[in-house]
CSV table of C-alpha atoms (C1' of nucleotides) in Angstrom, one decimal:
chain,number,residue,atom,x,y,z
A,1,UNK,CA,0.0,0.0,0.0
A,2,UNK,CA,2.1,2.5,1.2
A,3,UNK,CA,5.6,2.8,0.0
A,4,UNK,CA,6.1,6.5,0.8
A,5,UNK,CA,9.5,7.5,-0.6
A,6,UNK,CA,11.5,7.6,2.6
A,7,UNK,CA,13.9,9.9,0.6
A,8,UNK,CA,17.1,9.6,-0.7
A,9,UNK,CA,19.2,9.4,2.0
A,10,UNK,CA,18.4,5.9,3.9
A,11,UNK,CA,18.6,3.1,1.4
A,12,UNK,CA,16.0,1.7,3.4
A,13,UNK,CA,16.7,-1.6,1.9
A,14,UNK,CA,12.6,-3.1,2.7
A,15,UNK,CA,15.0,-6.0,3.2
A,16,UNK,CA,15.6,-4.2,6.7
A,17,UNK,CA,12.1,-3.0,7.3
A,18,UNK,CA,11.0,-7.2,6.5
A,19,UNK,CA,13.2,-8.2,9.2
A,20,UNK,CA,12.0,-5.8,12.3
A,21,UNK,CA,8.7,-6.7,11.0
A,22,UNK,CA,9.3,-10.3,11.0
A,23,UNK,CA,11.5,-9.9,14.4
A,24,UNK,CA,8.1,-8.4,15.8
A,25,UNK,CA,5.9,-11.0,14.9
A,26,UNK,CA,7.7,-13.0,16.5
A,27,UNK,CA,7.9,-11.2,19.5
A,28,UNK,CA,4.6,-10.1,19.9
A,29,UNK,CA,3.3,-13.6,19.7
A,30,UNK,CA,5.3,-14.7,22.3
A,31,UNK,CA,4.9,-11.9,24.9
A,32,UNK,CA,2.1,-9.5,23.1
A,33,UNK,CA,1.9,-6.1,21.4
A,34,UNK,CA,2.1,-4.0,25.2
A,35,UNK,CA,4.7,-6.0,26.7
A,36,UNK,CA,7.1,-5.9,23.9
A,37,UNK,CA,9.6,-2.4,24.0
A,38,UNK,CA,11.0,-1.0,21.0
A,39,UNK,CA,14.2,-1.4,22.5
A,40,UNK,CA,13.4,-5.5,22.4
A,41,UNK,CA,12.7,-5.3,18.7
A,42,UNK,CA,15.7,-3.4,18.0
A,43,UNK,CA,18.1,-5.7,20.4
A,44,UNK,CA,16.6,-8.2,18.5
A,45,UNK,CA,17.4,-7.0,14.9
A,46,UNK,CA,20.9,-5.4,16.2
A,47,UNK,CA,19.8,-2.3,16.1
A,48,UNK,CA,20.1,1.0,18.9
A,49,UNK,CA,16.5,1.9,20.0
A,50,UNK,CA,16.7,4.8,18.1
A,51,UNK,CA,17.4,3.2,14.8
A,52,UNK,CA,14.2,0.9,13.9
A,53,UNK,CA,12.7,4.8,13.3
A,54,UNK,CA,14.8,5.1,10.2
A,55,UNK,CA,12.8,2.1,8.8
A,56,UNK,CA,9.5,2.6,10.7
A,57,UNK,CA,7.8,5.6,11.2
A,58,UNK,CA,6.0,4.1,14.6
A,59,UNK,CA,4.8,1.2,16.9
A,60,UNK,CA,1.7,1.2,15.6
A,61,UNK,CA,2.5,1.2,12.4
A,62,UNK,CA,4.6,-2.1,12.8
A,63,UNK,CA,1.8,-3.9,14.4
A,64,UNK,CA,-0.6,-2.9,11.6
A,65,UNK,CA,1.7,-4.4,9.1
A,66,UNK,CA,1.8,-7.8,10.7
A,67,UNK,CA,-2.1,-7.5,11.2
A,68,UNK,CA,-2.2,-6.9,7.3
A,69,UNK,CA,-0.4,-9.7,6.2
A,70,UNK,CA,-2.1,-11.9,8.1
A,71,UNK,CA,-5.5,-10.6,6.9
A,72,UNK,CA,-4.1,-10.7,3.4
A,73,UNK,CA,-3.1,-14.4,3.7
A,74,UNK,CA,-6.6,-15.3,4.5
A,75,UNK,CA,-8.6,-13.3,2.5
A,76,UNK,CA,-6.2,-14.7,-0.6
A,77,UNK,CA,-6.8,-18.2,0.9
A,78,UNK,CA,-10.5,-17.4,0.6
A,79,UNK,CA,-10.7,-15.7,-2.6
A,80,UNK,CA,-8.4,-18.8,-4.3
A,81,UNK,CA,-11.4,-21.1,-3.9
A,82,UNK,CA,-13.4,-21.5,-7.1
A,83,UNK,CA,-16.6,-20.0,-7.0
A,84,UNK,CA,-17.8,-23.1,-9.3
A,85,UNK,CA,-17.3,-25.4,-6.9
A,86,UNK,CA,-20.6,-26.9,-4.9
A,87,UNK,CA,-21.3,-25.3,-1.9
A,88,UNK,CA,-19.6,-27.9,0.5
A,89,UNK,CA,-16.7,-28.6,-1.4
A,90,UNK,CA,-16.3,-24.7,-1.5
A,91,UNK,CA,-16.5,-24.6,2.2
A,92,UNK,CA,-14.4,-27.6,2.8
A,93,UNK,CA,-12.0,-25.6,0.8
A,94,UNK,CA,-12.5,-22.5,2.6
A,95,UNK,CA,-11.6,-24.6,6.4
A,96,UNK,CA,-8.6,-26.4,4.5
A,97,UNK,CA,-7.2,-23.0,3.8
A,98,UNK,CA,-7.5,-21.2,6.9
A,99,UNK,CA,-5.5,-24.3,8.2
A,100,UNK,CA,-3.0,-23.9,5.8
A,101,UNK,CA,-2.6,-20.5,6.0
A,102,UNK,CA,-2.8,-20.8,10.2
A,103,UNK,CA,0.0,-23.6,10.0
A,104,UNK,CA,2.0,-21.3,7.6
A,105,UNK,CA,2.1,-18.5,9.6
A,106,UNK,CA,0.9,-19.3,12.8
A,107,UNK,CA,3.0,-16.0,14.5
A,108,UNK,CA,1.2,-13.7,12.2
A,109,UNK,CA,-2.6,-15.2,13.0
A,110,UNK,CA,-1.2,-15.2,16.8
A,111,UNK,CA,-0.5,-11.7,16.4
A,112,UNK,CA,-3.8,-10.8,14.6
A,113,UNK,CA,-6.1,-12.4,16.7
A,114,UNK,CA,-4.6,-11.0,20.1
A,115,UNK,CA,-3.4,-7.6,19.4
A,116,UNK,CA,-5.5,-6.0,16.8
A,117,UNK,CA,-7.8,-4.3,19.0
A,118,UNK,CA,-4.7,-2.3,20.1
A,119,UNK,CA,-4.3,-0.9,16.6
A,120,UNK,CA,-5.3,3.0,15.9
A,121,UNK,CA,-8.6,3.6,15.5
A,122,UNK,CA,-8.3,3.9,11.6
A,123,UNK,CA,-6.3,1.2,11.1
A,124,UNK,CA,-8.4,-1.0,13.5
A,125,UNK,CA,-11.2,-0.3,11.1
A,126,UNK,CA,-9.8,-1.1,8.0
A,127,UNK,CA,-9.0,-4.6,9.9
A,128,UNK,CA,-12.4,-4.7,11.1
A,129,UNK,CA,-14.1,-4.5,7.4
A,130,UNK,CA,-11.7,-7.2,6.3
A,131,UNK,CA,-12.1,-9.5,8.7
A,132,UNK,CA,-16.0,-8.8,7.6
A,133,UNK,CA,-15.3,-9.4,4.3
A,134,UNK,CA,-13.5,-12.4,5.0
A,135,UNK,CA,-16.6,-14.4,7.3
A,136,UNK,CA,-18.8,-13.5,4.6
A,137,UNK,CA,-17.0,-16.1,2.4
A,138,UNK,CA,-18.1,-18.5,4.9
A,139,UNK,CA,-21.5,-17.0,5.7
A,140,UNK,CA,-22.3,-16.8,1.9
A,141,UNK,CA,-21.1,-20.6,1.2
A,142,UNK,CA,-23.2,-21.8,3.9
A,143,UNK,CA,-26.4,-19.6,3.0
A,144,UNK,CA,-26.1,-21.1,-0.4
A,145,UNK,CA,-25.6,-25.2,1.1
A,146,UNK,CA,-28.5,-24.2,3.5
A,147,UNK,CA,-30.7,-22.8,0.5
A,148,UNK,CA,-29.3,-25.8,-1.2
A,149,UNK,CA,-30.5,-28.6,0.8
A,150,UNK,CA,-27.3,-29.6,1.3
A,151,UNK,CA,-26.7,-28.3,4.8
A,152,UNK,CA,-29.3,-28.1,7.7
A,153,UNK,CA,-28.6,-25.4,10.0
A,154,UNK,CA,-31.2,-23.3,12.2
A,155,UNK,CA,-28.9,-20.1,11.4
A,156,UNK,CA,-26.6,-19.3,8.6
A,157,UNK,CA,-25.2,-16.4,10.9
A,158,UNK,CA,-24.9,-18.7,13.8
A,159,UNK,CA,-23.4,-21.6,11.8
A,160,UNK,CA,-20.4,-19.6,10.3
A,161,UNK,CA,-19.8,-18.1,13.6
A,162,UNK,CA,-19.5,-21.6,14.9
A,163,UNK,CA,-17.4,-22.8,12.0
A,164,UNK,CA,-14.9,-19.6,12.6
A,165,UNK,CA,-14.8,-20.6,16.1
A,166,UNK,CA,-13.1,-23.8,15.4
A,167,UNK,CA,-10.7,-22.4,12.9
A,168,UNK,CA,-9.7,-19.2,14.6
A,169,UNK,CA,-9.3,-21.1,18.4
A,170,UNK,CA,-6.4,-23.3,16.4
A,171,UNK,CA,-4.0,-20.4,17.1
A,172,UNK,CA,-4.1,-21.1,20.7
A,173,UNK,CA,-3.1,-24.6,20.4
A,174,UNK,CA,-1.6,-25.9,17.1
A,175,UNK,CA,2.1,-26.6,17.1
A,176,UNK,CA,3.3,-26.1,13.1
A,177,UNK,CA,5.6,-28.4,14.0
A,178,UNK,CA,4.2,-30.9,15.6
A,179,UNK,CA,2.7,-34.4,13.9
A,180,UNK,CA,-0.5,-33.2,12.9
A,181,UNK,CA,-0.6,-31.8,9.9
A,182,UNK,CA,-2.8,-28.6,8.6
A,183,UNK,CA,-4.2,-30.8,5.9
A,184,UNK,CA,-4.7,-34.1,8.4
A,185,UNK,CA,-6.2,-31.5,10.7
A,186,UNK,CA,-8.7,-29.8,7.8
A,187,UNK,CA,-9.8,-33.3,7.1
A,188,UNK,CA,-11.0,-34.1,11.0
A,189,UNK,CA,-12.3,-30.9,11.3
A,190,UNK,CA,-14.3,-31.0,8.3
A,191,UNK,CA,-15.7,-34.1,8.9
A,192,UNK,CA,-16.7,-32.7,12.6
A,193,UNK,CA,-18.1,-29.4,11.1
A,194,UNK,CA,-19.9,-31.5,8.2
A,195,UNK,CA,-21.4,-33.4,10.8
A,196,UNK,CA,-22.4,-30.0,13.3
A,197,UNK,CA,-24.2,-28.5,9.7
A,198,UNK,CA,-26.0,-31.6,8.8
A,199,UNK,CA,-24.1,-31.9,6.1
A,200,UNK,CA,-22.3,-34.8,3.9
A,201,UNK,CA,-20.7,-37.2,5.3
A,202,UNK,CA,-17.8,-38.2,2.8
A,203,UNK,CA,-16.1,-35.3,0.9
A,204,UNK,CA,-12.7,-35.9,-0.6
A,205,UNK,CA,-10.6,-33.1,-0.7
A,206,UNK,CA,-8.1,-32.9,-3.5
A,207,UNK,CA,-4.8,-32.2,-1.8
A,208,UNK,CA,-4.1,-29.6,-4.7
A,209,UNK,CA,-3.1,-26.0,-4.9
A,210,UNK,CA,-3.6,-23.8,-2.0
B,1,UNK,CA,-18.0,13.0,41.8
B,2,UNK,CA,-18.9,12.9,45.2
B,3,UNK,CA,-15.8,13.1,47.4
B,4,UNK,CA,-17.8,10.5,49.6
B,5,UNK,CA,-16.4,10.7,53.5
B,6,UNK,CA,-13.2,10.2,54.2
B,7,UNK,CA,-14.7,8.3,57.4
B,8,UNK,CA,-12.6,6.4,59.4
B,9,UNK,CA,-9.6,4.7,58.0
B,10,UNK,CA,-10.6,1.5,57.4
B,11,UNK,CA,-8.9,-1.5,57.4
B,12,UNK,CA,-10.1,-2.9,54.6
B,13,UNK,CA,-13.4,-3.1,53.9
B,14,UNK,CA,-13.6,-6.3,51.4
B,15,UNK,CA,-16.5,-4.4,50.1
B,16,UNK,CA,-14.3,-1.5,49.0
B,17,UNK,CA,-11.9,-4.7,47.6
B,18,UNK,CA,-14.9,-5.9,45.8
B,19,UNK,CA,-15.3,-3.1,44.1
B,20,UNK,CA,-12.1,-2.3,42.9
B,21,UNK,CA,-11.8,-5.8,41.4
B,22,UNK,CA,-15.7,-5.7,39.2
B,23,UNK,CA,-14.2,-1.8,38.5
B,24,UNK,CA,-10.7,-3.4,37.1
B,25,UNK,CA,-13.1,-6.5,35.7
B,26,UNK,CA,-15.1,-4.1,33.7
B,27,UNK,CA,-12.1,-1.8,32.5
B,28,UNK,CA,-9.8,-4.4,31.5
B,29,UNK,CA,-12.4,-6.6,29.5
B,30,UNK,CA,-12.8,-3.4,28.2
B,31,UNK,CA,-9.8,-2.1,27.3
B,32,UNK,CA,-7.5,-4.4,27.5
B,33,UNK,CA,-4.8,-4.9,31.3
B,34,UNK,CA,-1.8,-3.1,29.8
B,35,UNK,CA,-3.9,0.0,28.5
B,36,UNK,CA,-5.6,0.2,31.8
B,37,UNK,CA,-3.4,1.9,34.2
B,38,UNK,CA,-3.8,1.8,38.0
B,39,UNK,CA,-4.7,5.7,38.1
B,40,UNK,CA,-7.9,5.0,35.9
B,41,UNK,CA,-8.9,2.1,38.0
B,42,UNK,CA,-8.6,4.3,40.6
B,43,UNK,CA,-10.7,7.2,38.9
B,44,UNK,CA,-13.4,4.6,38.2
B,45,UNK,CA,-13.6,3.8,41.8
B,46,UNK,CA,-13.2,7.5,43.1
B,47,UNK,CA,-9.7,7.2,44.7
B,48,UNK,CA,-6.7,9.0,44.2
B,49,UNK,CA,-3.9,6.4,42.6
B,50,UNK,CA,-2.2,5.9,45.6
B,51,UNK,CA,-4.7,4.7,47.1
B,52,UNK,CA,-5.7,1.7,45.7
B,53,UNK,CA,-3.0,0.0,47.6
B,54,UNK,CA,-4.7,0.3,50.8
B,55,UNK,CA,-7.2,-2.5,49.2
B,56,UNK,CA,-4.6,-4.4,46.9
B,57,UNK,CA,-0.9,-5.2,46.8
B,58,UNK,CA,-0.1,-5.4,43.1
B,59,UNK,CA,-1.7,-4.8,40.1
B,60,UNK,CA,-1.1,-8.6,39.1
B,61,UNK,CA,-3.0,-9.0,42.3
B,62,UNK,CA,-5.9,-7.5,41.1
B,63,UNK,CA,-5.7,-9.4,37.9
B,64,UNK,CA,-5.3,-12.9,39.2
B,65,UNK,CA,-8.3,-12.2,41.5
B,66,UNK,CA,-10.5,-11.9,38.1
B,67,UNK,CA,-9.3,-14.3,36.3
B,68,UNK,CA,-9.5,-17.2,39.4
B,69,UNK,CA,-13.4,-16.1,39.6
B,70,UNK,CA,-13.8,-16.9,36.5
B,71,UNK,CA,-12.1,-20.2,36.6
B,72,UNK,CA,-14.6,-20.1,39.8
B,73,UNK,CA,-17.5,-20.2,38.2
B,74,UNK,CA,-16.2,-22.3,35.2
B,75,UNK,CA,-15.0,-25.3,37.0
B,76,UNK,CA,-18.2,-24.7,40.0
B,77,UNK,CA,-20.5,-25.1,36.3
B,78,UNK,CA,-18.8,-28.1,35.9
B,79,UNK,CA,-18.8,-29.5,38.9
B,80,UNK,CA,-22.7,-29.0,39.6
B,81,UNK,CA,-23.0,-31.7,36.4
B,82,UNK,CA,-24.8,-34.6,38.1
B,83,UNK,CA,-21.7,-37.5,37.4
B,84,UNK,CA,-24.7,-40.4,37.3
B,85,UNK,CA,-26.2,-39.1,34.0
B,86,UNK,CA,-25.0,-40.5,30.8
B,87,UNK,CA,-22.2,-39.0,28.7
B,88,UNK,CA,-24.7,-37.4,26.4
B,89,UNK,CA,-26.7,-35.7,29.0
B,90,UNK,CA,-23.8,-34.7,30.9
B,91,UNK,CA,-21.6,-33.3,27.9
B,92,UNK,CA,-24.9,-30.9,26.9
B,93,UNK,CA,-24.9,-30.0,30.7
B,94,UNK,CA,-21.7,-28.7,30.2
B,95,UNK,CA,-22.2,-26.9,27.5
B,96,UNK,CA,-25.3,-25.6,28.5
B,97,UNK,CA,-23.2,-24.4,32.3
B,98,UNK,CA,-20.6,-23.0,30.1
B,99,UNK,CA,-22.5,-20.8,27.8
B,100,UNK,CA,-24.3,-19.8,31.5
B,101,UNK,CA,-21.4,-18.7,33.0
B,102,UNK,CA,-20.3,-16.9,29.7
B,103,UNK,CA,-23.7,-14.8,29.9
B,104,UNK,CA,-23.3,-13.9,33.5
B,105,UNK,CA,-19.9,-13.3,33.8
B,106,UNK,CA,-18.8,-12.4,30.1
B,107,UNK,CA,-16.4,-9.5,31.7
B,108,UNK,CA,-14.8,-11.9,33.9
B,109,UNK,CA,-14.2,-14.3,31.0
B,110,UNK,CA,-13.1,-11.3,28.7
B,111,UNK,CA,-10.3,-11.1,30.8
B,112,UNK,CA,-9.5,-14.8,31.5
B,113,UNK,CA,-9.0,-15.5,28.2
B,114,UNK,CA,-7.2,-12.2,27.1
B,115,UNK,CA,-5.1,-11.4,30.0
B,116,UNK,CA,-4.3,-14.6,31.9
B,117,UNK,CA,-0.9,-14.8,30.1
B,118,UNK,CA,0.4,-11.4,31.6
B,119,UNK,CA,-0.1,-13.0,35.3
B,120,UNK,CA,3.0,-13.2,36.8
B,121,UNK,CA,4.3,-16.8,36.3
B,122,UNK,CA,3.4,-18.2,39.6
B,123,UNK,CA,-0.2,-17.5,39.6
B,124,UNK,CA,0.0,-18.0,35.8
B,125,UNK,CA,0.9,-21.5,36.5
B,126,UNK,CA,-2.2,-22.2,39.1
B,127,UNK,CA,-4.4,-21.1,36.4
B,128,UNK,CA,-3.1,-23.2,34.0
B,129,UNK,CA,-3.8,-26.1,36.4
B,130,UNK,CA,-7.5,-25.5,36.7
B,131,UNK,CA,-7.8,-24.4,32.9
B,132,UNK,CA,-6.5,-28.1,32.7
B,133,UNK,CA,-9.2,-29.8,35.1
B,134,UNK,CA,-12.0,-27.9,33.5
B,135,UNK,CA,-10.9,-29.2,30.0
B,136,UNK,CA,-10.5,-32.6,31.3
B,137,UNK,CA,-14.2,-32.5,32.3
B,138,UNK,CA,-15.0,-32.8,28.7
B,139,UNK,CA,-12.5,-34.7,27.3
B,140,UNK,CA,-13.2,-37.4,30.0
B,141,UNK,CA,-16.6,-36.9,29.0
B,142,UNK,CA,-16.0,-37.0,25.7
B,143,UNK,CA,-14.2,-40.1,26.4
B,144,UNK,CA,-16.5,-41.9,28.4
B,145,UNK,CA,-19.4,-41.5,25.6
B,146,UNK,CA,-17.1,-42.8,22.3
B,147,UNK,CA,-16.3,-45.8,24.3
B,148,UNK,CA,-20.0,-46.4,24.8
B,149,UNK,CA,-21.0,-46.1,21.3
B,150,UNK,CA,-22.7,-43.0,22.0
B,151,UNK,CA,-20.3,-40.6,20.1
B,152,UNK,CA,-18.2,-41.5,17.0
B,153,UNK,CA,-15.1,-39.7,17.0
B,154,UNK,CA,-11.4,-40.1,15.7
B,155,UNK,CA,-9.7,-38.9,18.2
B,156,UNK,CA,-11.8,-37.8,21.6
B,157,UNK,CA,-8.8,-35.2,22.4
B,158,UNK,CA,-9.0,-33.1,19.3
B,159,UNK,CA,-12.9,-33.4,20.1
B,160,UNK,CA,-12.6,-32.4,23.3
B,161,UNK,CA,-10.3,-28.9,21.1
B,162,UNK,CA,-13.2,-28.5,18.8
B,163,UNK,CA,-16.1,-28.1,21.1
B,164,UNK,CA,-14.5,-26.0,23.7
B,165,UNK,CA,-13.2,-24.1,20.8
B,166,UNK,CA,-17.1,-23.0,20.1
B,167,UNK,CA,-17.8,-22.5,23.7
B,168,UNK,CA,-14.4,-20.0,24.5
B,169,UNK,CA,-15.0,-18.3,21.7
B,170,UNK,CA,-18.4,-17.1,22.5
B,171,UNK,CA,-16.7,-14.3,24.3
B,172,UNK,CA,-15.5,-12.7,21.6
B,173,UNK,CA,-19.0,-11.9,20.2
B,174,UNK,CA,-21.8,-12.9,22.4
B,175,UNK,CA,-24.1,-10.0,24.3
B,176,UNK,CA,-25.6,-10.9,27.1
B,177,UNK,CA,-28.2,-8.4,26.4
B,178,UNK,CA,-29.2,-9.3,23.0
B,179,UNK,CA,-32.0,-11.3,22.3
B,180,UNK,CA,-30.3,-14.8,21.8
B,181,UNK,CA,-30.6,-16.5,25.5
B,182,UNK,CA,-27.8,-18.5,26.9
B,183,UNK,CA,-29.8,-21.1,26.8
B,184,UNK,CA,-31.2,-20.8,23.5
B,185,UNK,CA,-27.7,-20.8,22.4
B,186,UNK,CA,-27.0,-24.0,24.2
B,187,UNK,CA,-29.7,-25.7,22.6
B,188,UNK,CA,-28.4,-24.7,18.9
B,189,UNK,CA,-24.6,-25.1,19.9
B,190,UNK,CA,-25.5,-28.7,21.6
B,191,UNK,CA,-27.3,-29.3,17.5
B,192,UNK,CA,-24.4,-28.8,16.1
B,193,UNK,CA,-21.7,-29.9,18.8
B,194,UNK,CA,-23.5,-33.2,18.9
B,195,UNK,CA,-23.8,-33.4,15.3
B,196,UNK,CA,-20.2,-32.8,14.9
B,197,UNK,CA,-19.6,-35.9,17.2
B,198,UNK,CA,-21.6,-38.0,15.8
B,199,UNK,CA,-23.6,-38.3,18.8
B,200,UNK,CA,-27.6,-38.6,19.2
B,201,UNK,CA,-30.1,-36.1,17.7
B,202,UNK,CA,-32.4,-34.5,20.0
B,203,UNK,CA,-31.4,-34.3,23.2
B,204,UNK,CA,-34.0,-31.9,25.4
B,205,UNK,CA,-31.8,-30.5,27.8
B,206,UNK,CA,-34.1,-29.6,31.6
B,207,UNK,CA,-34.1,-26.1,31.7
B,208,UNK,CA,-33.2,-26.5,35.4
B,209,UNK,CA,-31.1,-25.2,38.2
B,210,UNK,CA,-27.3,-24.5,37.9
C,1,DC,C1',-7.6,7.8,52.2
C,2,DC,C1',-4.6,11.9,50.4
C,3,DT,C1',-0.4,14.4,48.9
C,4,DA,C1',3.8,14.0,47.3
C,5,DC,C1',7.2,11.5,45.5
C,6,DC,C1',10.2,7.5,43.8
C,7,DG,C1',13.0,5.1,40.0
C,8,DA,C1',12.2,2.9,35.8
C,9,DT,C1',10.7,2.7,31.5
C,10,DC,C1',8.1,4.0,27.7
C,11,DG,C1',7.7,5.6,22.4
C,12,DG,C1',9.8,8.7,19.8
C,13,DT,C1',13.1,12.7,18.1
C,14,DA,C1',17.4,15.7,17.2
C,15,DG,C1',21.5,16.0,15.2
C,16,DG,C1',25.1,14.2,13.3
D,1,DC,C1',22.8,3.9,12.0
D,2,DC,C1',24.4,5.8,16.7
D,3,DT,C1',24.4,8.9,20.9
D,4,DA,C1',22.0,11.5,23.6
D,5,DC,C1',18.0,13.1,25.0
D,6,DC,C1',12.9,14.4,25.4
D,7,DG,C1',8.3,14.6,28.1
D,8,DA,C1',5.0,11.4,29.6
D,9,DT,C1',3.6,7.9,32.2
D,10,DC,C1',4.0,3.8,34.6
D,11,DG,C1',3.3,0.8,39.2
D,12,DG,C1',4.2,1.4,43.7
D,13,DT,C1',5.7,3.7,48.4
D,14,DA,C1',6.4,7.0,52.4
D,15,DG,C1',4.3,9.5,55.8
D,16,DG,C1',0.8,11.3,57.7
DNA sequence: CCTACCGATCGGTAGG
DNA sequence: CCTACCGATCGGTAGG
């Protein structure tokens, strides 16, 4: 979005800039956005506390940059499913991708669900009608399976807040490295949220592109 | 802004206690336990900053004493769970106690689950014990009703994951004052939470005591 | 319960 | 990219 010119005088390699804001995610998934000093990010990227400014104009602005890419990794996770698909393979699409993406980068999701409300106000609302944008994928695809026949569901509102409980919770426990893998994961949990919509019972999902 | 009378210097009125901690309950569900600072807990209480201290030793104090009632009430919910009923009945009677406490004590929840990992290790670690219990309530439960042919699960573990993944998450967007009841909400989340464990249909949960 | 104060630390800037 | 520094604010204490 923003690559203001930082001028001529600091290289600014973004190389730089990618590693405090890498360094950070990091950091505030371990100990959190308030507990984290701009002196720890710089010790951590060999920096003086001083320095990070001439790659970063502010705190804020660092944490709204991890936020971002998180919300960018989902929503492009979301938007890769084809619209031509059936409604429940588009949704068991949509709950392998979160997965994928959460496994991928689980600092950056850790970051974005536990810190965002510390953002700006203007920034936190430009998160805010993404993370809108992104449930509606969900919300739609089980509308249409519910309208459909294919699901059975009391509330389409309910049921994708239900479904988004399942996959967003994951941050607090999945270990990327660990023996359970996103797609072995996706495949238990879509059986288990198949079975909470009333939905099919045996879906094969390809293990293709992301 | 009544500077109400200084009366006689207390000892410590738990009273006065009491309501520093639903004050600190309400502004750190609120705004978060690092953007709170002792002076505006102490504004919302009408005491100068200093003050406080009188009634509490730390600000971790203060913290610890929220987030232990609301493992309190939690682990009290599950414990009221009548251990004679089947695992059917007794998993929607969790859910159903969970969602309970969630209504009634959604502030003390807020902060459970957002600021439990700032406690100071020590009490960090006693929550972490009975954050442990709780969960093995369902697992156990969980357990208990795959081995009796009751639910059909993979693995009763990541089930165990799954539905209290529903339940914590509740916090982030349920209102106690809107018009969904906590118990109407049990009876749709039990739907689909039994669906997604294969477990029987229509359960009609007593609409009874705690 | 208040006034007055403590040292520590915070995010951020100036000037080179 | 560093050194040196800024004002603000933090949690907590002393003494009455």
């Amino acid at each position: 979005m923003s690559r203001s010119a930082t001028g001529p005088q600091t290289i600014d390699s973004s190389d730089r800039r990618d590693e405090i804001v890498e360094a950070a995610g990091r950091l505030f998934s371990e100990s959190g956005y308030h507990t984290t000093s701009m002196r720890d990010l710089a010790r951590a990227v060999n920096l003086q506390g001083g320095s990070l400014y001439s790659h970063i104009t502010s705190k804020d602005e660092v944490l709204f940059e991890i936020v971002s890419r998180a919300a960018d990794e989902f929503l492009a996770a979301a938007a890769s499913v084809p619209a031509e698909l059936s409604p429940a393979f588009r949704l068991a699409r949509l709950i392998q991708g979160h997965l994928r993406v959460m496994a991928r980068e689980i600092r950056l999701a850790t970051v974005f669900f536990q810190d965002w409300r510390y953002l700006s106000p203007e920034r936190r609302e430009i998160i805010a009608l993404r993370r809108d944008e992104y449930e509606a994928h969900f919300r739609d695809t089980i509308e249409a399976g519910a309208e459909a026949g294919v699901f059975h569901v009391e509330s389409p509102r309910l049921a994708a807040i239900f479904v988004l409980s399942a996959l967003n919770w994951t941050y607090q426990w999945y270990d990327p490295n660990g023996s359970l893998s996103p797609d072995e994961l996706a495949s238990q949990y879509c059986r288990m949220l198949f079975g909470a919509l009333g939905g099919p019972n045996q879906l094969k999902l390809e293990a293709g592109n992301d």
